[in-house]
Amino acid sequence: MPPENSDAHHPHGSSNRIAADVVVVGAGLSGLVAAATAYAAGKSVAILDQEPEASVGGQAHWSFGGLFMVNTPEQRRLGVKDSKDLALSDWLASAAFDRPVDSNAREWAEAYVDFAAGAKRAWLKSLGVGIFPLVQWAERGGYGPQGHGNSVPRFHVTWGTGPALVKPFLGKVLEGVEAGRVSLHFRHRALALAMTAGKVAGVVGEVLEPSTAVRGQASSRLAVDEFEASAGAVVVTTGGIGANHGAVRRQWPGGRPPAHMLSGVPASVDGDFLSVVQSAGAALINGDRMWHYPEGIHNYDPVWPMHGIRILPGPSSLWLDAEGHQLPAPLFPGYDSLGALRHIVSTGHSHSWFVLNRTIALKELALSGSEQNPDLTGKDVRLLASRLRAGGDSPIQRFLDRGVDFLQAATPGRLASEMNHLVGDNLIQREALESLVSARDRQVASGLGKDPQLAAIRAARRFATDKLMRVAPPHRLTDPAHGPLIAIRLSVLTRKSLGGLRTDLSSRVMDDEGRAIPGLYAAGEAAGFGGGGIHGYRALEGSFLGGCLFTGRVAGGQAAAFV
């Protein structure tokens, strides 16, 4: 990448007067895809971002790299029978579109599933993006054949995780920089849209002071100059509101929001520019639809404020609310994150617990994020193989050793005491936890049993990936051979906005009357991943990054055609 030097990044003029055919606001994945697409179409492009150059790629860099894809060779090799019709049925059942403004979002959903079942994999392969062969089964649902969730495994992990997904698009952008047709403007914070005769003609904003903040760290907002960027079209790719806890709480759907939350995204994900675009007449819809996780843990080595990591769980842990009551079926780990979140928050507490043992922890728990998966991120086959071996240094073991949320004890009673000590309140009844664990162990010992969670565990082990690396064989939690017992305190972790700027299938931003605003486009999370809310109320995992890819490609191409 070129050095962080204003002259090197501004071939079209000084840092306070910028001109290009297309201006892209935001240098995350969707912004890079849009810029690369517009540049490939022969247009000049200027990319603006309020963060330092170190954070280029945005949230995608930190991601696990999971991609929702349908009927792929990877699925078929594992015996998975998938189809576009089945995937669309799952998507619509999960989204539960029920608002008049959902019309564009539903069109985007149908188009995206078609893309995920068709051109998506071949397109990524042509860009050099590899796919890990063991497809994962995320967000299983459990509400019957017409309910929420994936009927089959569709979570394809990028070989190299998020950074490998960002790489080809950043590479194309840097090719444009070398050719003098793309300019990168970091520390440029857009504050308003420039309008000419009812058409968007650029953006204006402020130049922030230089920052040495490393990737993801909060950076200064001290302005040292102003800028104007003129363009034939503007593409908004500024993301959602996940780090803006005030906005999250104001938009919380019904009931009281949790008193305590962790942030699954850097502080720059503030949503400020969305209100700017709305004030210019754009329709900003479905703000109450959000995708936050109940399985957050404090990062022992934080990068941004309130930095949390999401646990990607297998199905074997007991999931208890703050007072020690087991969550009802089908709210097992990995089945319905949003349903579990709603249930937990309804109790009036901000945390819940996984109760498990060492064998389950090392076999079933994964951590979301590129930095928490050095084997996949580094494409290190030897390190990857170590996941299948007990013991040794691993991300989960480091959290067991250093994580403030991780407790270990020899007996359920002692574990209850440790849990109460951690939260500073006697919410967990020792006798109740002992009784629950004992009852679970009796069900396992029976060989059959009536426990629906054990039935779900046994069913999961019929799928090759789960049996190999995600689901432990059923066993007694208190078996000393699998000990010690472990409790993990889980916090609400903010992550994605499901609503956003309403867009048509050409990524044009619409006003409140459903009319396109000339010259204005949006992509990625800022557009609700398409239409102002392609996921409706619930997302099928792996569709966020894919939504950035799909909408970024459409927005960049359409913006280029417009000018």
Coordinates of C-alpha atoms in Angstrom, one line a residue:
M1 CA 0.0 0.0 0.0
P2 CA 1.2 3.5 -0.6
P3 CA 2.7 5.4 2.4
E4 CA 0.3 7.5 4.5
N5 CA 1.1 10.7 2.7
S6 CA -1.5 13.1 1.5
D7 CA 0.2 13.8 -1.9
A8 CA 0.5 10.1 -2.7
H9 CA -3.2 9.6 -2.0
H10 CA -4.6 12.6 -3.9
P11 CA -3.7 12.4 -7.6
H12 CA -6.8 14.5 -8.5
G13 CA -6.0 17.5 -6.4
S14 CA -5.1 18.8 -3.0
S15 CA -6.5 17.2 0.2
N16 CA -9.3 19.8 0.5
R17 CA -10.5 19.8 -3.1
I18 CA -11.2 16.4 -4.6
A19 CA -12.8 15.5 -7.9
A20 CA -13.8 12.1 -9.3
D21 CA -16.4 10.4 -11.4
V22 CA -17.5 8.4 -8.3
V23 CA -16.9 9.2 -4.6
V24 CA -17.2 6.3 -2.2
V25 CA -17.7 7.2 1.5
G26 CA -16.2 4.4 3.6
A27 CA -13.2 2.1 3.0
G28 CA -14.7 -1.1 4.4
L29 CA -15.4 -4.2 2.3
S30 CA -18.5 -2.9 0.5
G31 CA -16.7 0.4 -0.2
L32 CA -13.6 -1.3 -1.6
V33 CA -15.8 -3.6 -3.8
A34 CA -17.8 -0.6 -5.1
A35 CA -14.6 1.4 -5.8
A36 CA -12.9 -1.5 -7.5
T37 CA -16.0 -2.1 -9.7
A38 CA -16.3 1.5 -10.7
Y39 CA -12.6 1.7 -11.5
A40 CA -12.8 -1.5 -13.6
A41 CA -15.7 0.2 -15.5
G42 CA -13.3 2.9 -16.5
K43 CA -14.2 5.6 -14.0
S44 CA -12.1 7.7 -11.7
V45 CA -12.8 7.1 -8.0
A46 CA -12.1 8.8 -4.7
I47 CA -12.5 6.9 -1.5
L48 CA -13.0 8.8 1.7
D49 CA -12.7 7.4 5.2
Q50 CA -12.5 9.0 8.6
E51 CA -10.1 6.4 10.0
P52 CA -6.3 6.2 9.4
E53 CA -5.0 4.0 6.6
A54 CA -4.2 1.2 9.1
S55 CA -8.0 0.5 9.3
V56 CA -8.6 0.0 5.6
G57 CA -11.0 -2.9 5.0
G58 CA -13.1 -2.0 8.1
Q59 CA -14.9 -4.7 10.0
A60 CA -14.3 -7.3 7.3
H61 CA -10.7 -7.5 8.2
W62 CA -11.7 -8.7 11.7
S63 CA -14.2 -11.2 10.5
F64 CA -14.2 -15.0 10.5
G65 CA -14.8 -14.8 6.7
G66 CA -18.0 -16.8 6.8
L67 CA -20.0 -16.8 3.5
F68 CA -23.5 -18.0 2.9
M69 CA -23.4 -20.1 -0.3
V70 CA -25.8 -22.6 -1.7
N71 CA -25.3 -26.0 -3.4
T72 CA -21.6 -25.8 -3.6
P73 CA -19.0 -28.5 -4.3
E74 CA -17.9 -28.3 -0.6
Q75 CA -21.5 -29.1 0.5
R76 CA -21.9 -31.9 -2.0
R77 CA -18.6 -33.5 -0.9
L78 CA -20.0 -33.6 2.6
G79 CA -23.2 -35.2 1.5
V80 CA -25.3 -32.0 2.0
K81 CA -28.3 -31.7 -0.3
D82 CA -29.0 -28.0 -0.9
S83 CA -30.9 -26.0 -3.5
K84 CA -31.8 -22.4 -4.3
D85 CA -35.4 -23.1 -3.5
L86 CA -34.6 -24.5 -0.1
A87 CA -32.3 -21.6 0.7
L88 CA -34.9 -19.0 -0.4
S89 CA -37.5 -20.8 1.7
D90 CA -35.2 -20.7 4.8
W91 CA -34.3 -17.0 4.1
L92 CA -37.9 -15.9 3.8
A93 CA -39.0 -17.9 6.9
S94 CA -36.2 -16.3 8.9
A95 CA -36.8 -12.7 7.5
A96 CA -40.6 -12.8 8.1
F97 CA -41.0 -9.6 6.0
D98 CA -44.2 -7.9 7.2
R99 CA -43.9 -4.2 6.4
P100 CA -44.7 -2.2 3.3
V101 CA -41.2 -0.9 3.2
D102 CA -39.9 -4.4 3.0
S103 CA -40.7 -4.7 -0.7
N104 CA -37.3 -3.7 -1.9
A105 CA -35.6 -5.8 0.7
R106 CA -37.5 -8.9 -0.4
E107 CA -36.4 -8.3 -4.0
W108 CA -32.8 -8.0 -2.8
A109 CA -33.2 -11.3 -0.8
E110 CA -34.4 -13.2 -3.9
A111 CA -31.6 -11.7 -6.0
Y112 CA -29.0 -12.5 -3.3
V113 CA -30.0 -16.1 -2.8
D114 CA -29.8 -16.5 -6.6
F115 CA -26.3 -15.0 -6.5
A116 CA -25.3 -17.3 -3.6
A117 CA -26.5 -20.3 -5.5
G118 CA -25.0 -19.2 -8.8
A119 CA -22.2 -16.8 -9.6
K120 CA -20.9 -16.0 -6.2
R121 CA -18.5 -19.0 -5.7
A122 CA -17.1 -18.8 -9.3
W123 CA -16.6 -15.1 -9.0
L124 CA -14.7 -15.3 -5.8
K125 CA -12.6 -18.2 -7.1
S126 CA -11.7 -16.1 -10.1
L127 CA -10.4 -13.5 -7.7
G128 CA -8.2 -16.0 -5.9
V129 CA -10.4 -16.4 -2.8
G130 CA -10.3 -20.0 -1.5
I131 CA -12.9 -21.8 0.6
F132 CA -12.1 -24.0 3.6
P133 CA -13.6 -27.5 2.7
L134 CA -15.4 -28.2 6.0
V135 CA -18.7 -26.3 5.7
Q136 CA -20.1 -25.1 9.1
W137 CA -23.7 -25.2 10.2
A138 CA -24.6 -21.9 11.8
E139 CA -28.0 -20.7 13.0
R140 CA -29.9 -23.9 12.9
G141 CA -33.2 -22.6 14.1
G142 CA -35.3 -25.4 15.5
Y143 CA -38.8 -24.2 15.0
G144 CA -40.0 -26.7 12.5
P145 CA -39.8 -26.9 8.7
Q146 CA -41.3 -23.5 8.1
G147 CA -39.4 -21.7 10.9
H148 CA -36.2 -19.7 11.2
G149 CA -32.8 -21.2 10.5
N150 CA -30.7 -23.1 7.9
S151 CA -32.1 -26.4 6.9
V152 CA -28.6 -27.5 6.0
P153 CA -25.0 -26.3 6.6
R154 CA -24.2 -23.2 4.4
F155 CA -21.5 -21.3 6.3
H156 CA -18.4 -21.4 4.1
V157 CA -15.3 -20.1 5.8
T158 CA -12.8 -18.1 3.6
W159 CA -9.4 -19.7 3.6
G160 CA -7.5 -16.8 5.1
T161 CA -10.6 -15.4 6.9
G162 CA -11.6 -11.8 6.5
P163 CA -8.2 -10.4 5.4
A164 CA -8.2 -12.8 2.4
L165 CA -11.6 -11.6 1.4
V166 CA -10.5 -8.0 1.5
K167 CA -7.3 -8.6 -0.4
P168 CA -8.4 -8.8 -4.0
F169 CA -10.6 -5.7 -3.8
L170 CA -7.9 -3.7 -2.0
G171 CA -5.5 -4.9 -4.6
K172 CA -7.7 -3.7 -7.4
V173 CA -8.1 -0.3 -5.7
L174 CA -4.3 0.0 -5.3
E175 CA -3.9 -0.8 -9.0
G176 CA -6.1 2.2 -9.7
V177 CA -4.0 4.3 -7.4
E178 CA -0.9 3.4 -9.3
A179 CA -2.7 4.1 -12.6
G180 CA -3.7 7.6 -11.2
R181 CA -7.5 6.9 -11.5
V182 CA -8.2 6.1 -7.8
S183 CA -7.4 8.3 -4.8
L184 CA -7.5 7.3 -1.2
H185 CA -8.4 10.0 1.4
F186 CA -8.0 8.8 5.0
R187 CA -8.8 11.0 7.9
H188 CA -11.5 12.7 5.7
R189 CA -14.8 12.7 7.6
A190 CA -17.8 13.3 5.4
L191 CA -20.4 15.6 7.1
A192 CA -22.9 16.5 4.4
L193 CA -24.0 15.7 0.9
A194 CA -23.5 18.4 -1.8
M195 CA -26.6 18.9 -4.0
T196 CA -26.9 20.6 -7.4
A197 CA -30.4 20.9 -9.0
G198 CA -31.8 18.1 -7.0
K199 CA -28.9 15.7 -7.7
V200 CA -26.2 14.6 -5.4
A201 CA -23.0 16.1 -6.6
G202 CA -20.5 15.2 -3.9
V203 CA -19.8 15.5 -0.2
V204 CA -18.2 18.0 2.1
G205 CA -16.6 17.4 5.4
E206 CA -13.6 17.9 7.6
V207 CA -10.0 16.7 7.5
L208 CA -9.0 15.2 10.8
E209 CA -5.6 15.4 12.4
P210 CA -3.1 12.7 11.6
S211 CA -3.4 9.6 13.7
T212 CA -1.1 6.8 14.7
A213 CA -3.9 4.6 15.9
V214 CA -3.4 1.0 14.9
R215 CA -6.1 -1.0 13.1
G216 CA -9.4 -0.9 15.1
Q217 CA -8.2 1.5 17.8
A218 CA -10.3 4.6 18.4
S219 CA -8.9 7.6 16.7
S220 CA -9.1 11.4 17.3
R221 CA -11.9 13.5 15.9
L222 CA -10.0 16.8 16.0
A223 CA -10.5 18.6 12.7
V224 CA -7.7 20.6 11.2
D225 CA -9.1 21.5 7.8
E226 CA -12.2 21.2 5.6
F227 CA -12.7 19.5 2.2
E228 CA -15.0 19.3 -0.7
A229 CA -15.3 16.3 -3.0
S230 CA -17.3 16.6 -6.2
A231 CA -18.5 13.7 -8.2
G232 CA -21.0 12.5 -10.7
A233 CA -22.2 9.9 -8.1
V234 CA -21.7 9.1 -4.5
V235 CA -21.8 5.7 -2.9
V236 CA -22.4 5.5 0.8
T237 CA -20.7 2.5 2.5
T238 CA -20.3 3.8 6.1
G239 CA -21.6 0.8 7.9
G240 CA -24.0 0.5 10.9
I241 CA -24.3 1.7 14.5
G242 CA -22.8 -1.2 16.5
A243 CA -20.3 0.8 18.5
N244 CA -22.8 3.6 19.2
H245 CA -24.5 2.0 22.3
G246 CA -26.7 5.1 22.7
A247 CA -28.2 4.6 19.3
V248 CA -28.5 0.9 19.8
R249 CA -30.5 1.4 23.0
R250 CA -32.7 4.1 21.4
Q251 CA -33.6 1.7 18.6
W252 CA -33.9 -1.4 20.8
P253 CA -37.1 -3.3 19.7
G254 CA -39.5 -3.4 22.6
G255 CA -38.8 -3.7 26.3
R256 CA -35.7 -2.3 28.1
P257 CA -32.3 -2.7 26.4
P258 CA -29.6 -4.5 28.4
A259 CA -27.8 -2.3 30.9
H260 CA -24.4 -3.6 29.9
M261 CA -23.2 -4.4 26.4
L262 CA -19.8 -5.2 24.8
S263 CA -18.8 -3.9 21.4
G264 CA -18.2 -6.4 18.6
V265 CA -17.1 -3.6 16.3
P266 CA -14.5 -0.8 16.5
A267 CA -15.6 2.7 17.8
S268 CA -15.7 4.1 14.3
V269 CA -18.9 2.1 13.6
D270 CA -21.0 5.0 14.9
G271 CA -23.7 5.4 12.2
D272 CA -23.3 9.2 12.2
F273 CA -23.3 9.6 8.4
L274 CA -26.5 7.7 8.1
S275 CA -28.4 10.5 9.8
V276 CA -26.7 13.0 7.4
V277 CA -28.0 11.1 4.4
Q278 CA -31.4 10.9 6.0
S279 CA -31.5 14.6 6.5
A280 CA -30.9 15.0 2.7
G281 CA -34.2 13.2 2.1
A282 CA -33.2 9.5 2.1
A283 CA -35.4 6.9 3.7
L284 CA -33.6 5.3 6.6
I285 CA -35.8 2.3 7.6
N286 CA -36.1 -0.7 9.9
G287 CA -33.8 0.8 12.6
D288 CA -35.3 -1.5 15.2
R289 CA -34.1 -4.6 13.4
M290 CA -30.6 -5.4 14.7
W291 CA -28.4 -8.5 15.0
H292 CA -26.6 -8.6 18.3
Y293 CA -25.2 -11.7 20.0
P294 CA -25.9 -13.0 23.5
E295 CA -22.6 -15.0 23.5
G296 CA -20.1 -12.2 24.0
I297 CA -17.0 -12.4 26.2
H298 CA -14.6 -9.7 27.3
N299 CA -11.4 -9.6 25.1
Y300 CA -8.5 -10.0 27.6
D301 CA -6.4 -8.0 25.1
P302 CA -8.8 -5.3 23.8
V303 CA -8.2 -3.2 20.7
W304 CA -11.2 -0.9 20.9
P305 CA -13.4 0.3 23.8
M306 CA -15.5 -2.5 25.4
H307 CA -14.0 -5.0 23.0
G308 CA -15.9 -8.2 23.0
I309 CA -15.5 -11.5 21.2
R310 CA -18.3 -13.8 20.2
I311 CA -18.2 -17.5 21.1
L312 CA -19.3 -19.7 18.2
P313 CA -20.6 -22.6 20.2
G314 CA -21.3 -26.2 19.5
P315 CA -24.6 -27.6 20.9
S316 CA -23.5 -29.3 24.1
S317 CA -23.2 -26.6 26.7
L318 CA -26.0 -26.0 29.2
W319 CA -27.2 -22.4 28.6
L320 CA -28.5 -20.8 31.8
D321 CA -29.9 -17.3 32.4
A322 CA -28.4 -15.1 35.0
E323 CA -30.4 -16.8 37.8
G324 CA -29.4 -20.3 36.7
H325 CA -32.5 -21.3 34.9
Q326 CA -31.9 -23.3 31.7
L327 CA -33.0 -21.6 28.5
P328 CA -36.1 -23.3 26.9
A329 CA -35.9 -25.5 23.8
P330 CA -34.9 -24.8 21.1
L331 CA -32.6 -22.1 22.5
F332 CA -29.6 -24.4 22.5
P333 CA -26.2 -23.0 21.7
G334 CA -25.9 -22.3 18.0
Y335 CA -29.6 -22.6 17.2
D336 CA -31.3 -19.2 17.5
S337 CA -29.1 -16.3 18.6
L338 CA -31.8 -13.6 18.4
G339 CA -34.3 -15.8 20.2
A340 CA -31.8 -16.4 23.0
L341 CA -31.0 -12.7 23.2
R342 CA -34.6 -11.8 23.5
H343 CA -35.2 -14.4 26.2
I344 CA -32.1 -13.4 28.2
V345 CA -32.9 -9.6 28.1
S346 CA -36.5 -10.3 29.1
T347 CA -35.2 -11.6 32.4
G348 CA -34.0 -8.1 33.3
H349 CA -30.3 -9.1 33.3
S350 CA -27.5 -8.4 30.9
H351 CA -25.7 -11.7 31.1
S352 CA -26.2 -15.5 30.9
W353 CA -23.9 -18.5 31.3
F354 CA -22.6 -21.5 29.5
V355 CA -21.9 -24.5 31.8
L356 CA -19.8 -27.2 30.3
N357 CA -16.5 -29.0 30.9
R358 CA -13.0 -28.9 29.5
T359 CA -13.7 -31.5 26.8
I360 CA -16.6 -29.6 25.4
A361 CA -14.8 -26.3 25.6
L362 CA -11.8 -27.5 23.6
K363 CA -13.9 -29.4 21.1
E364 CA -16.9 -27.2 20.5
L365 CA -16.0 -23.6 21.2
A366 CA -14.6 -21.4 18.5
L367 CA -14.1 -17.6 18.6
S368 CA -15.3 -15.3 15.9
G369 CA -12.7 -13.1 14.2
S370 CA -9.6 -13.3 12.1
E371 CA -7.3 -12.6 15.0
Q372 CA -8.8 -15.4 17.0
N373 CA -8.3 -18.0 14.3
P374 CA -4.6 -17.7 13.4
D375 CA -4.6 -21.1 11.7
L376 CA -7.3 -20.2 9.2
T377 CA -6.2 -16.6 8.8
G378 CA -2.6 -17.6 8.3
K379 CA -3.5 -20.6 6.1
D380 CA -1.4 -22.7 8.4
V381 CA -2.4 -26.4 7.9
R382 CA -0.2 -27.6 10.8
L383 CA -1.7 -25.2 13.2
L384 CA -5.2 -26.1 11.9
A385 CA -4.5 -29.8 12.6
S386 CA -3.7 -28.9 16.2
R387 CA -7.4 -28.0 16.7
L388 CA -8.1 -31.7 16.6
R389 CA -5.6 -32.5 19.4
A390 CA -6.3 -32.1 23.0
G391 CA -4.2 -29.7 25.0
G392 CA -1.7 -27.2 23.7
D393 CA -1.8 -23.5 23.1
S394 CA -5.0 -22.4 21.4
P395 CA -7.2 -19.3 21.4
I396 CA -9.8 -21.0 23.6
Q397 CA -7.1 -22.2 26.0
R398 CA -5.8 -18.6 26.3
F399 CA -9.2 -17.4 27.3
L400 CA -9.5 -20.3 29.8
D401 CA -6.2 -19.1 31.3
R402 CA -6.7 -15.3 31.0
G403 CA -10.3 -14.5 30.3
V404 CA -12.2 -12.7 33.1
D405 CA -15.4 -14.5 32.1
F406 CA -14.0 -18.0 32.4
L407 CA -14.4 -20.0 35.7
Q408 CA -13.4 -23.5 36.5
A409 CA -14.3 -25.8 39.4
A410 CA -14.3 -29.5 40.4
T411 CA -18.0 -29.6 41.4
P412 CA -21.3 -27.9 40.4
G413 CA -21.6 -26.5 43.9
R414 CA -18.2 -24.9 43.9
L415 CA -18.8 -23.6 40.4
A416 CA -22.0 -21.9 41.6
S417 CA -20.0 -20.1 44.2
E418 CA -17.5 -18.9 41.7
M419 CA -20.3 -17.7 39.4
N420 CA -21.9 -15.7 42.2
H421 CA -18.6 -14.2 43.2
L422 CA -17.8 -13.0 39.7
V423 CA -21.1 -11.1 39.4
G424 CA -21.2 -10.0 43.0
D425 CA -24.6 -11.4 43.7
N426 CA -26.1 -14.7 44.9
L427 CA -28.2 -15.3 41.8
I428 CA -27.2 -18.9 41.2
Q429 CA -28.6 -21.4 43.7
R430 CA -26.0 -24.1 44.5
E431 CA -28.6 -26.9 45.0
A432 CA -30.4 -26.0 41.8
L433 CA -27.3 -26.1 39.7
E434 CA -26.2 -29.4 41.2
S435 CA -29.7 -30.8 40.5
L436 CA -29.7 -29.6 36.9
V437 CA -26.2 -31.0 36.1
S438 CA -27.1 -34.3 37.8
A439 CA -30.3 -34.6 35.8
R440 CA -28.4 -33.9 32.6
D441 CA -25.9 -36.6 33.4
R442 CA -28.6 -39.2 34.1
Q443 CA -30.1 -38.5 30.7
V444 CA -26.7 -39.2 29.1
A445 CA -26.2 -42.3 31.1
S446 CA -29.5 -43.7 30.0
G447 CA -28.3 -44.0 26.4
L448 CA -31.5 -42.6 25.1
G449 CA -33.4 -40.1 27.3
K450 CA -36.0 -37.4 26.9
D451 CA -33.7 -34.3 26.8
P452 CA -34.3 -32.5 23.4
Q453 CA -30.8 -31.0 23.7
L454 CA -29.2 -34.4 23.8
A455 CA -31.3 -35.4 20.7
A456 CA -30.0 -32.3 19.0
I457 CA -26.4 -33.2 19.9
R458 CA -26.8 -36.7 18.5
A459 CA -28.4 -35.4 15.3
A460 CA -25.6 -32.9 14.8
R461 CA -23.0 -35.6 15.0
R462 CA -24.5 -37.2 11.9
F463 CA -22.9 -34.3 9.9
A464 CA -19.3 -35.0 9.1
T465 CA -17.9 -31.5 10.0
D466 CA -19.7 -31.4 13.3
K467 CA -18.5 -34.9 14.3
L468 CA -14.9 -34.1 13.3
M469 CA -14.4 -30.7 14.9
R470 CA -17.6 -29.1 16.3
V471 CA -19.6 -31.6 18.5
A472 CA -18.2 -33.7 21.3
P473 CA -19.7 -37.2 21.9
P474 CA -22.4 -37.1 24.6
H475 CA -20.9 -37.7 28.1
R476 CA -21.5 -36.9 31.7
L477 CA -20.6 -33.3 32.5
T478 CA -19.2 -34.4 35.8
D479 CA -17.1 -37.3 34.5
P480 CA -13.6 -36.6 35.9
A481 CA -12.0 -37.7 32.6
H482 CA -13.6 -34.6 30.9
G483 CA -13.1 -32.1 33.8
P484 CA -12.9 -29.7 35.3
L485 CA -16.3 -28.1 35.0
I486 CA -16.4 -24.6 33.4
A487 CA -18.7 -21.7 33.5
I488 CA -18.5 -18.8 31.0
R489 CA -20.2 -15.6 31.7
L490 CA -21.8 -14.3 28.4
S491 CA -22.6 -10.7 27.7
V492 CA -24.7 -9.0 25.0
L493 CA -22.4 -8.2 22.1
T494 CA -23.4 -5.5 19.6
R495 CA -22.7 -6.3 16.0
K496 CA -24.9 -5.5 13.0
S497 CA -27.7 -3.1 11.9
L498 CA -30.2 -5.1 9.9
G499 CA -32.0 -1.9 8.7
G500 CA -30.5 0.9 6.7
L501 CA -30.9 3.2 3.7
R502 CA -33.7 2.0 1.4
T503 CA -32.3 1.0 -2.0
D504 CA -33.7 -0.4 -5.2
L505 CA -32.1 -3.3 -7.0
S506 CA -29.7 -0.8 -8.7
S507 CA -28.5 0.3 -5.2
R508 CA -30.1 3.8 -5.8
V509 CA -31.0 5.4 -2.5
M510 CA -34.8 6.0 -2.2
D511 CA -36.6 8.9 -0.5
D512 CA -39.6 8.4 1.7
E513 CA -41.9 8.4 -1.3
G514 CA -40.0 5.6 -2.9
R515 CA -38.3 7.7 -5.5
A516 CA -34.6 7.4 -6.3
I517 CA -32.4 10.3 -5.3
P518 CA -30.3 11.0 -8.4
G519 CA -26.6 10.4 -8.0
L520 CA -26.9 8.6 -4.6
Y521 CA -26.1 5.0 -4.0
A522 CA -25.6 2.8 -0.9
A523 CA -24.1 -0.6 -0.2
G524 CA -23.3 -2.9 2.6
E525 CA -24.5 -2.4 6.2
A526 CA -25.4 1.2 5.4
A527 CA -28.1 -0.1 3.0
G528 CA -29.2 -2.9 5.4
F529 CA -27.2 -5.2 3.0
G530 CA -29.7 -4.3 0.3
G531 CA -33.1 -2.6 0.3
G532 CA -32.9 -1.2 3.8
G533 CA -33.1 -4.6 5.4
I534 CA -32.5 -7.7 3.3
H535 CA -32.5 -10.0 6.4
G536 CA -35.8 -8.8 7.8
Y537 CA -36.0 -9.7 11.5
R538 CA -33.4 -12.5 11.5
A539 CA -30.2 -13.2 9.5
L540 CA -28.9 -16.5 8.3
E541 CA -25.2 -16.5 9.3
G542 CA -22.6 -15.8 6.6
S543 CA -24.8 -13.4 4.8
F544 CA -23.3 -10.1 6.1
L545 CA -20.0 -10.3 4.2
G546 CA -21.7 -11.7 1.2
G547 CA -24.2 -8.8 1.4
C548 CA -21.3 -6.4 1.3
L549 CA -19.8 -8.1 -1.7
F550 CA -23.1 -8.3 -3.6
T551 CA -24.4 -4.8 -2.9
G552 CA -20.9 -3.2 -3.3
R553 CA -20.6 -4.8 -6.8
V554 CA -24.0 -3.6 -7.8
A555 CA -23.6 -0.1 -6.4
G556 CA -20.2 0.4 -8.0
G557 CA -21.4 -0.8 -11.4
Q558 CA -24.6 1.3 -11.3
A559 CA -22.8 4.4 -10.1
A560 CA -20.3 4.0 -12.9
A561 CA -23.0 3.6 -15.5
F562 CA -24.8 6.7 -14.1
V563 CA -21.9 9.0 -14.8

